[in-house]
Amino acid sequence: MFNLILFGPPGSGKGTQSEKLIVRYGLKHLSTGDLLRSEISRQTALGMEAKNFMDKGQLVPDEVVIGMISSALDENPGAKGFLFDGFPRTSAQAEALDKLLDLKKTAIGVMLALDVSEEELVKRLLKRGETSGRTDDNNELVIRARITEYRNKTEAVADYYRQFDKVVMVKGEGSIDEIFEGLCKEIDNRI
Ligand code: ADP
């Protein structure tokens, strides 16, 4: 099994690159953002709780997303490996993920961290907001709040994996294909 974390701030291209990576490597894509949006569209209790945080650009409580990931792992017993996108986003989530993977006798192979300037992030997110229908993308204040949450709570997740020497920075600006090739090169070195 090969499990990887695609890491980076909101708007860094995790979703776009994940779609391509799962095809090339046959991984199961687990995006907590997508899972939460699906809960919201089905109007579940979990979705309704999560929406209050997401609309403000804040992180959803750890126990909610950890529970969701735990169920998703159990629902995919035959997976060749998992690509985690948008998770873990706090140190507590990282520790919980390690424990869940350990129970399944597996671990994170590598964290690939997309490097994109803040100016470029805001530009991309506002542009995505024009067409995505995501309410958290068409308000610059919410976008800034998400980037602040990232700097305050999520960036530390990279330090967590750095102690195990699992973090690789990858250039996140350029064409989609150039960035994809940069990611593949790092995966091929480790797989
Ligand atoms: P982006 O990376 O562009 O912000 P996501 O789809 O990954 O988009 O996340 C959208 C929102 O969902 C986040 O702003 C946050 O409120 C919530 N969310 C997603 N993943 C997590 C997580 N692992 N922990 C807490 N909240 C999360």
PDB file of C-alpha atoms and ligand atoms in Angstrom:
ATOM      1  CA  MET A   1       0.000   0.000   0.000  1.00  0.00           C
ATOM      2  CA  PHE A   2       1.202   3.510  -0.767  1.00  0.00           C
ATOM      3  CA  ASN A   3      -0.518   6.404   1.004  1.00  0.00           C
ATOM      4  CA  LEU A   4       0.232  10.025   0.340  1.00  0.00           C
ATOM      5  CA  ILE A   5      -0.843  13.404   1.616  1.00  0.00           C
ATOM      6  CA  LEU A   6      -1.209  16.234  -0.850  1.00  0.00           C
ATOM      7  CA  PHE A   7      -0.630  19.319   1.234  1.00  0.00           C
ATOM      8  CA  GLY A   8      -0.874  23.046   0.650  1.00  0.00           C
ATOM      9  CA  PRO A   9      -2.953  26.148   1.322  1.00  0.00           C
ATOM     10  CA  PRO A  10      -6.489  26.660  -0.031  1.00  0.00           C
ATOM     11  CA  GLY A  11      -6.231  27.246  -3.765  1.00  0.00           C
ATOM     12  CA  SER A  12      -2.868  25.510  -4.146  1.00  0.00           C
ATOM     13  CA  GLY A  13      -4.317  22.989  -6.603  1.00  0.00           C
ATOM     14  CA  LYS A  14      -4.751  19.932  -4.391  1.00  0.00           C
ATOM     15  CA  GLY A  15      -8.114  18.995  -5.907  1.00  0.00           C
ATOM     16  CA  THR A  16      -6.938  19.413  -9.520  1.00  0.00           C
ATOM     17  CA  GLN A  17      -3.739  17.445  -9.003  1.00  0.00           C
ATOM     18  CA  SER A  18      -5.489  14.759  -6.925  1.00  0.00           C
ATOM     19  CA  GLU A  19      -7.795  13.953  -9.838  1.00  0.00           C
ATOM     20  CA  LYS A  20      -4.779  13.288 -12.049  1.00  0.00           C
ATOM     21  CA  LEU A  21      -2.720  11.450  -9.429  1.00  0.00           C
ATOM     22  CA  ILE A  22      -5.433   8.934  -8.519  1.00  0.00           C
ATOM     23  CA  VAL A  23      -5.709   7.943 -12.193  1.00  0.00           C
ATOM     24  CA  ARG A  24      -1.961   7.469 -12.656  1.00  0.00           C
ATOM     25  CA  TYR A  25      -1.361   5.593  -9.396  1.00  0.00           C
ATOM     26  CA  GLY A  26      -4.713   3.874  -8.810  1.00  0.00           C
ATOM     27  CA  LEU A  27      -5.214   5.495  -5.413  1.00  0.00           C
ATOM     28  CA  LYS A  28      -8.474   6.157  -3.579  1.00  0.00           C
ATOM     29  CA  HIS A  29      -9.054   9.925  -3.254  1.00  0.00           C
ATOM     30  CA  LEU A  30     -10.161  11.077   0.195  1.00  0.00           C
ATOM     31  CA  SER A  31     -10.908  14.797   0.261  1.00  0.00           C
ATOM     32  CA  THR A  32     -12.429  16.008   3.519  1.00  0.00           C
ATOM     33  CA  GLY A  33     -13.691  19.151   1.720  1.00  0.00           C
ATOM     34  CA  ASP A  34     -15.577  16.986  -0.813  1.00  0.00           C
ATOM     35  CA  LEU A  35     -16.878  14.659   1.900  1.00  0.00           C
ATOM     36  CA  LEU A  36     -18.135  17.643   3.920  1.00  0.00           C
ATOM     37  CA  ARG A  37     -19.781  19.268   0.879  1.00  0.00           C
ATOM     38  CA  SER A  38     -21.535  15.973   0.144  1.00  0.00           C
ATOM     39  CA  GLU A  39     -22.857  15.889   3.727  1.00  0.00           C
ATOM     40  CA  ILE A  40     -24.120  19.458   3.276  1.00  0.00           C
ATOM     41  CA  SER A  41     -25.895  18.714   0.006  1.00  0.00           C
ATOM     42  CA  ARG A  42     -27.568  15.678   1.605  1.00  0.00           C
ATOM     43  CA  GLN A  43     -28.533  17.942   4.535  1.00  0.00           C
ATOM     44  CA  THR A  44     -27.269  15.523   7.162  1.00  0.00           C
ATOM     45  CA  ALA A  45     -26.810  16.629  10.788  1.00  0.00           C
ATOM     46  CA  LEU A  46     -23.036  16.448  10.307  1.00  0.00           C
ATOM     47  CA  GLY A  47     -23.312  18.613   7.185  1.00  0.00           C
ATOM     48  CA  MET A  48     -25.422  21.221   8.931  1.00  0.00           C
ATOM     49  CA  GLU A  49     -22.907  21.471  11.770  1.00  0.00           C
ATOM     50  CA  ALA A  50     -19.947  21.669   9.385  1.00  0.00           C
ATOM     51  CA  LYS A  51     -21.555  24.372   7.234  1.00  0.00           C
ATOM     52  CA  ASN A  52     -21.498  26.887  10.090  1.00  0.00           C
ATOM     53  CA  PHE A  53     -17.712  26.642  10.243  1.00  0.00           C
ATOM     54  CA  MET A  54     -17.070  26.391   6.507  1.00  0.00           C
ATOM     55  CA  ASP A  55     -19.112  29.503   5.678  1.00  0.00           C
ATOM     56  CA  LYS A  56     -16.874  31.499   8.012  1.00  0.00           C
ATOM     57  CA  GLY A  57     -13.657  30.058   6.622  1.00  0.00           C
ATOM     58  CA  GLN A  58     -12.977  28.197   9.875  1.00  0.00           C
ATOM     59  CA  LEU A  59     -11.876  24.611  10.304  1.00  0.00           C
ATOM     60  CA  VAL A  60     -14.536  22.043  11.170  1.00  0.00           C
ATOM     61  CA  PRO A  61     -13.895  20.402  14.608  1.00  0.00           C
ATOM     62  CA  ASP A  62     -11.281  17.627  14.589  1.00  0.00           C
ATOM     63  CA  GLU A  63     -13.603  14.883  15.882  1.00  0.00           C
ATOM     64  CA  VAL A  64     -15.993  15.454  12.968  1.00  0.00           C
ATOM     65  CA  VAL A  65     -13.390  15.078  10.211  1.00  0.00           C
ATOM     66  CA  ILE A  66     -11.472  12.298  11.972  1.00  0.00           C
ATOM     67  CA  GLY A  67     -14.713  10.281  12.266  1.00  0.00           C
ATOM     68  CA  MET A  68     -15.411  10.842   8.581  1.00  0.00           C
ATOM     69  CA  ILE A  69     -11.934   9.664   7.537  1.00  0.00           C
ATOM     70  CA  SER A  70     -12.118   6.658   9.834  1.00  0.00           C
ATOM     71  CA  SER A  71     -15.388   5.548   8.168  1.00  0.00           C
ATOM     72  CA  ALA A  72     -13.965   6.170   4.685  1.00  0.00           C
ATOM     73  CA  LEU A  73     -10.941   3.971   5.448  1.00  0.00           C
ATOM     74  CA  ASP A  74     -13.225   1.185   6.667  1.00  0.00           C
ATOM     75  CA  GLU A  75     -15.407   1.500   3.570  1.00  0.00           C
ATOM     76  CA  ASN A  76     -12.430   0.878   1.243  1.00  0.00           C
ATOM     77  CA  PRO A  77     -10.741  -2.273   2.532  1.00  0.00           C
ATOM     78  CA  GLY A  78      -9.333  -3.252  -0.881  1.00  0.00           C
ATOM     79  CA  ALA A  79      -7.722   0.091  -1.766  1.00  0.00           C
ATOM     80  CA  LYS A  80      -4.198   0.034  -3.253  1.00  0.00           C
ATOM     81  CA  GLY A  81      -3.504   3.184  -1.298  1.00  0.00           C
ATOM     82  CA  PHE A  82      -5.086   6.480  -0.288  1.00  0.00           C
ATOM     83  CA  LEU A  83      -4.491  10.039  -1.403  1.00  0.00           C
ATOM     84  CA  PHE A  84      -5.424  12.395   1.429  1.00  0.00           C
ATOM     85  CA  ASP A  85      -6.440  15.849   0.190  1.00  0.00           C
ATOM     86  CA  GLY A  86      -7.266  18.578   2.700  1.00  0.00           C
ATOM     87  CA  PHE A  87      -6.553  16.205   5.581  1.00  0.00           C
ATOM     88  CA  PRO A  88      -4.870  16.239   8.066  1.00  0.00           C
ATOM     89  CA  ARG A  89      -5.254  19.953   8.708  1.00  0.00           C
ATOM     90  CA  THR A  90      -4.266  20.074  12.402  1.00  0.00           C
ATOM     91  CA  SER A  91      -1.620  18.259  14.437  1.00  0.00           C
ATOM     92  CA  ALA A  92      -4.391  16.360  16.273  1.00  0.00           C
ATOM     93  CA  GLN A  93      -5.734  15.121  12.922  1.00  0.00           C
ATOM     94  CA  ALA A  94      -2.216  14.045  11.891  1.00  0.00           C
ATOM     95  CA  GLU A  95      -1.757  12.020  15.071  1.00  0.00           C
ATOM     96  CA  ALA A  96      -5.201  10.447  14.686  1.00  0.00           C
ATOM     97  CA  LEU A  97      -4.467   9.522  11.063  1.00  0.00           C
ATOM     98  CA  ASP A  98      -1.204   7.834  12.016  1.00  0.00           C
ATOM     99  CA  LYS A  99      -3.078   5.729  14.586  1.00  0.00           C
ATOM    100  CA  LEU A 100      -5.823   4.772  12.110  1.00  0.00           C
ATOM    101  CA  LEU A 101      -3.262   3.743   9.485  1.00  0.00           C
ATOM    102  CA  ASP A 102      -1.235   1.871  12.067  1.00  0.00           C
ATOM    103  CA  LEU A 103      -4.320  -0.222  12.930  1.00  0.00           C
ATOM    104  CA  LYS A 104      -4.462  -1.141   9.255  1.00  0.00           C
ATOM    105  CA  LYS A 105      -0.742  -2.010   9.271  1.00  0.00           C
ATOM    106  CA  THR A 106       0.124   0.802   6.907  1.00  0.00           C
ATOM    107  CA  ALA A 107       1.480   4.381   7.079  1.00  0.00           C
ATOM    108  CA  ILE A 108       1.962   7.632   5.176  1.00  0.00           C
ATOM    109  CA  GLY A 109       4.613   7.208   2.470  1.00  0.00           C
ATOM    110  CA  VAL A 110       5.151  10.857   1.682  1.00  0.00           C
ATOM    111  CA  MET A 111       3.659  14.326   2.113  1.00  0.00           C
ATOM    112  CA  LEU A 112       3.901  16.384  -1.057  1.00  0.00           C
ATOM    113  CA  ALA A 113       3.538  20.074  -0.221  1.00  0.00           C
ATOM    114  CA  LEU A 114       2.502  22.470  -2.986  1.00  0.00           C
ATOM    115  CA  ASP A 115       4.265  25.809  -2.801  1.00  0.00           C
ATOM    116  CA  VAL A 116       2.191  28.781  -4.066  1.00  0.00           C
ATOM    117  CA  SER A 117       2.418  32.500  -3.215  1.00  0.00           C
ATOM    118  CA  GLU A 118      -0.456  34.099  -1.276  1.00  0.00           C
ATOM    119  CA  GLU A 119      -1.171  36.579  -4.065  1.00  0.00           C
ATOM    120  CA  GLU A 120      -1.633  33.741  -6.549  1.00  0.00           C
ATOM    121  CA  LEU A 121      -3.870  31.825  -4.080  1.00  0.00           C
ATOM    122  CA  VAL A 122      -6.348  34.680  -3.658  1.00  0.00           C
ATOM    123  CA  LYS A 123      -6.444  35.230  -7.422  1.00  0.00           C
ATOM    124  CA  ARG A 124      -7.164  31.546  -8.113  1.00  0.00           C
ATOM    125  CA  LEU A 125      -9.832  31.246  -5.411  1.00  0.00           C
ATOM    126  CA  LEU A 126     -11.723  34.342  -6.533  1.00  0.00           C
ATOM    127  CA  LYS A 127     -11.654  33.019 -10.096  1.00  0.00           C
ATOM    128  CA  ARG A 128     -12.895  29.587  -8.940  1.00  0.00           C
ATOM    129  CA  GLY A 129     -15.678  31.358  -7.018  1.00  0.00           C
ATOM    130  CA  GLU A 130     -17.067  32.734 -10.285  1.00  0.00           C
ATOM    131  CA  THR A 131     -17.998  29.226 -11.456  1.00  0.00           C
ATOM    132  CA  SER A 132     -17.696  26.676  -8.623  1.00  0.00           C
ATOM    133  CA  GLY A 133     -20.852  27.639  -6.758  1.00  0.00           C
ATOM    134  CA  ARG A 134     -18.778  27.410  -3.565  1.00  0.00           C
ATOM    135  CA  THR A 135     -19.908  30.191  -1.241  1.00  0.00           C
ATOM    136  CA  ASP A 136     -16.533  30.151   0.550  1.00  0.00           C
ATOM    137  CA  ASP A 137     -14.778  31.131  -2.707  1.00  0.00           C
ATOM    138  CA  ASN A 138     -16.626  34.275  -3.717  1.00  0.00           C
ATOM    139  CA  ASN A 139     -15.942  36.382  -0.656  1.00  0.00           C
ATOM    140  CA  GLU A 140     -12.433  37.736  -0.208  1.00  0.00           C
ATOM    141  CA  LEU A 141     -12.832  37.997   3.576  1.00  0.00           C
ATOM    142  CA  VAL A 142     -13.707  34.283   3.831  1.00  0.00           C
ATOM    143  CA  ILE A 143     -10.769  33.444   1.568  1.00  0.00           C
ATOM    144  CA  ARG A 144      -8.400  35.466   3.782  1.00  0.00           C
ATOM    145  CA  ALA A 145      -9.856  33.736   6.878  1.00  0.00           C
ATOM    146  CA  ARG A 146      -9.145  30.324   5.326  1.00  0.00           C
ATOM    147  CA  ILE A 147      -5.568  31.315   4.568  1.00  0.00           C
ATOM    148  CA  THR A 148      -5.180  32.570   8.160  1.00  0.00           C
ATOM    149  CA  GLU A 149      -6.525  29.245   9.515  1.00  0.00           C
ATOM    150  CA  TYR A 150      -3.993  27.521   7.280  1.00  0.00           C
ATOM    151  CA  ARG A 151      -1.076  29.595   8.614  1.00  0.00           C
ATOM    152  CA  ASN A 152      -2.199  29.276  12.259  1.00  0.00           C
ATOM    153  CA  LYS A 153      -3.265  25.648  12.452  1.00  0.00           C
ATOM    154  CA  THR A 154      -2.407  23.703   9.336  1.00  0.00           C
ATOM    155  CA  GLU A 155       1.166  24.688   8.506  1.00  0.00           C
ATOM    156  CA  ALA A 156       2.306  22.885  11.686  1.00  0.00           C
ATOM    157  CA  VAL A 157       1.141  19.608  10.160  1.00  0.00           C
ATOM    158  CA  ALA A 158       4.136  19.774   7.814  1.00  0.00           C
ATOM    159  CA  ASP A 159       6.442  20.048  10.851  1.00  0.00           C
ATOM    160  CA  TYR A 160       4.802  16.931  12.269  1.00  0.00           C
ATOM    161  CA  TYR A 161       5.726  14.883   9.172  1.00  0.00           C
ATOM    162  CA  ARG A 162       9.121  16.600   8.854  1.00  0.00           C
ATOM    163  CA  GLN A 163      10.259  14.842  12.051  1.00  0.00           C
ATOM    164  CA  PHE A 164       9.813  11.572  10.142  1.00  0.00           C
ATOM    165  CA  ASP A 165      11.499  13.017   7.062  1.00  0.00           C
ATOM    166  CA  LYS A 166       8.372  12.589   4.968  1.00  0.00           C
ATOM    167  CA  VAL A 167       7.883  16.106   3.538  1.00  0.00           C
ATOM    168  CA  VAL A 168       8.807  17.173   0.025  1.00  0.00           C
ATOM    169  CA  MET A 169       8.084  20.657  -1.313  1.00  0.00           C
ATOM    170  CA  VAL A 170       6.901  20.812  -4.912  1.00  0.00           C
ATOM    171  CA  LYS A 171       6.525  23.915  -7.072  1.00  0.00           C
ATOM    172  CA  GLY A 172       2.792  24.701  -7.249  1.00  0.00           C
ATOM    173  CA  GLU A 173       2.954  27.464  -9.870  1.00  0.00           C
ATOM    174  CA  GLY A 174       3.194  26.873 -13.611  1.00  0.00           C
ATOM    175  CA  SER A 175       0.979  24.775 -15.883  1.00  0.00           C
ATOM    176  CA  ILE A 176      -1.189  21.972 -14.464  1.00  0.00           C
ATOM    177  CA  ASP A 177       0.894  19.413 -16.373  1.00  0.00           C
ATOM    178  CA  GLU A 178       4.235  20.827 -15.221  1.00  0.00           C
ATOM    179  CA  ILE A 179       3.115  20.691 -11.596  1.00  0.00           C
ATOM    180  CA  PHE A 180       1.747  17.168 -12.106  1.00  0.00           C
ATOM    181  CA  GLU A 181       5.079  15.963 -13.503  1.00  0.00           C
ATOM    182  CA  GLY A 182       6.875  17.508 -10.507  1.00  0.00           C
ATOM    183  CA  LEU A 183       4.613  15.537  -8.166  1.00  0.00           C
ATOM    184  CA  CYS A 184       4.969  12.278 -10.127  1.00  0.00           C
ATOM    185  CA  LYS A 185       8.760  12.532 -10.074  1.00  0.00           C
ATOM    186  CA  GLU A 186       8.728  12.614  -6.271  1.00  0.00           C
ATOM    187  CA  ILE A 187       6.254   9.727  -6.011  1.00  0.00           C
ATOM    188  CA  ASP A 188       8.224   7.584  -8.471  1.00  0.00           C
ATOM    189  CA  ASN A 189      11.334   8.125  -6.360  1.00  0.00           C
ATOM    190  CA  ARG A 190       9.571   6.629  -3.356  1.00  0.00           C
ATOM    191  CA  ILE A 191       7.104   4.054  -4.586  1.00  0.00           C
TER     192      ILE A 191
HETATM  193  P1  ADP B   1      -9.748  24.584   0.320  1.00  0.00           P
HETATM  194  O1  ADP B   1      -8.503  23.786   0.500  1.00  0.00           O
HETATM  195  O2  ADP B   1      -9.810  25.252  -1.016  1.00  0.00           O
HETATM  196  O3  ADP B   1     -10.022  25.516   1.461  1.00  0.00           O
HETATM  197  P2  ADP B   1     -11.461  22.319   0.978  1.00  0.00           P
HETATM  198  O4  ADP B   1     -12.507  21.801   0.077  1.00  0.00           O
HETATM  199  O5  ADP B   1     -10.299  21.431   1.260  1.00  0.00           O
HETATM  200  O6  ADP B   1     -10.996  23.658   0.272  1.00  0.00           O
HETATM  201  O7  ADP B   1     -12.078  22.767   2.365  1.00  0.00           O
HETATM  202  C1  ADP B   1     -13.196  23.632   2.461  1.00  0.00           C
HETATM  203  C2  ADP B   1     -13.551  23.874   3.939  1.00  0.00           C
HETATM  204  O8  ADP B   1     -13.929  22.617   4.539  1.00  0.00           O
HETATM  205  C3  ADP B   1     -12.418  24.398   4.821  1.00  0.00           C
HETATM  206  O9  ADP B   1     -12.330  25.795   4.779  1.00  0.00           O
HETATM  207  C4  ADP B   1     -12.860  23.876   6.205  1.00  0.00           C
HETATM  208  O10 ADP B   1     -13.872  24.671   6.754  1.00  0.00           O
HETATM  209  C5  ADP B   1     -13.472  22.526   5.890  1.00  0.00           C
HETATM  210  N1  ADP B   1     -12.492  21.409   6.000  1.00  0.00           N
HETATM  211  C6  ADP B   1     -12.045  20.638   4.974  1.00  0.00           C
HETATM  212  N2  ADP B   1     -11.166  19.712   5.422  1.00  0.00           N
HETATM  213  C7  ADP B   1     -11.043  19.917   6.763  1.00  0.00           C
HETATM  214  C8  ADP B   1     -10.281  19.314   7.805  1.00  0.00           C
HETATM  215  N3  ADP B   1      -9.439  18.304   7.559  1.00  0.00           N
HETATM  216  N4  ADP B   1     -10.406  19.790   9.070  1.00  0.00           N
HETATM  217  C9  ADP B   1     -11.235  20.800   9.335  1.00  0.00           C
HETATM  218  N5  ADP B   1     -11.984  21.430   8.410  1.00  0.00           N
HETATM  219  C10 ADP B   1     -11.903  21.000   7.138  1.00  0.00           C
END
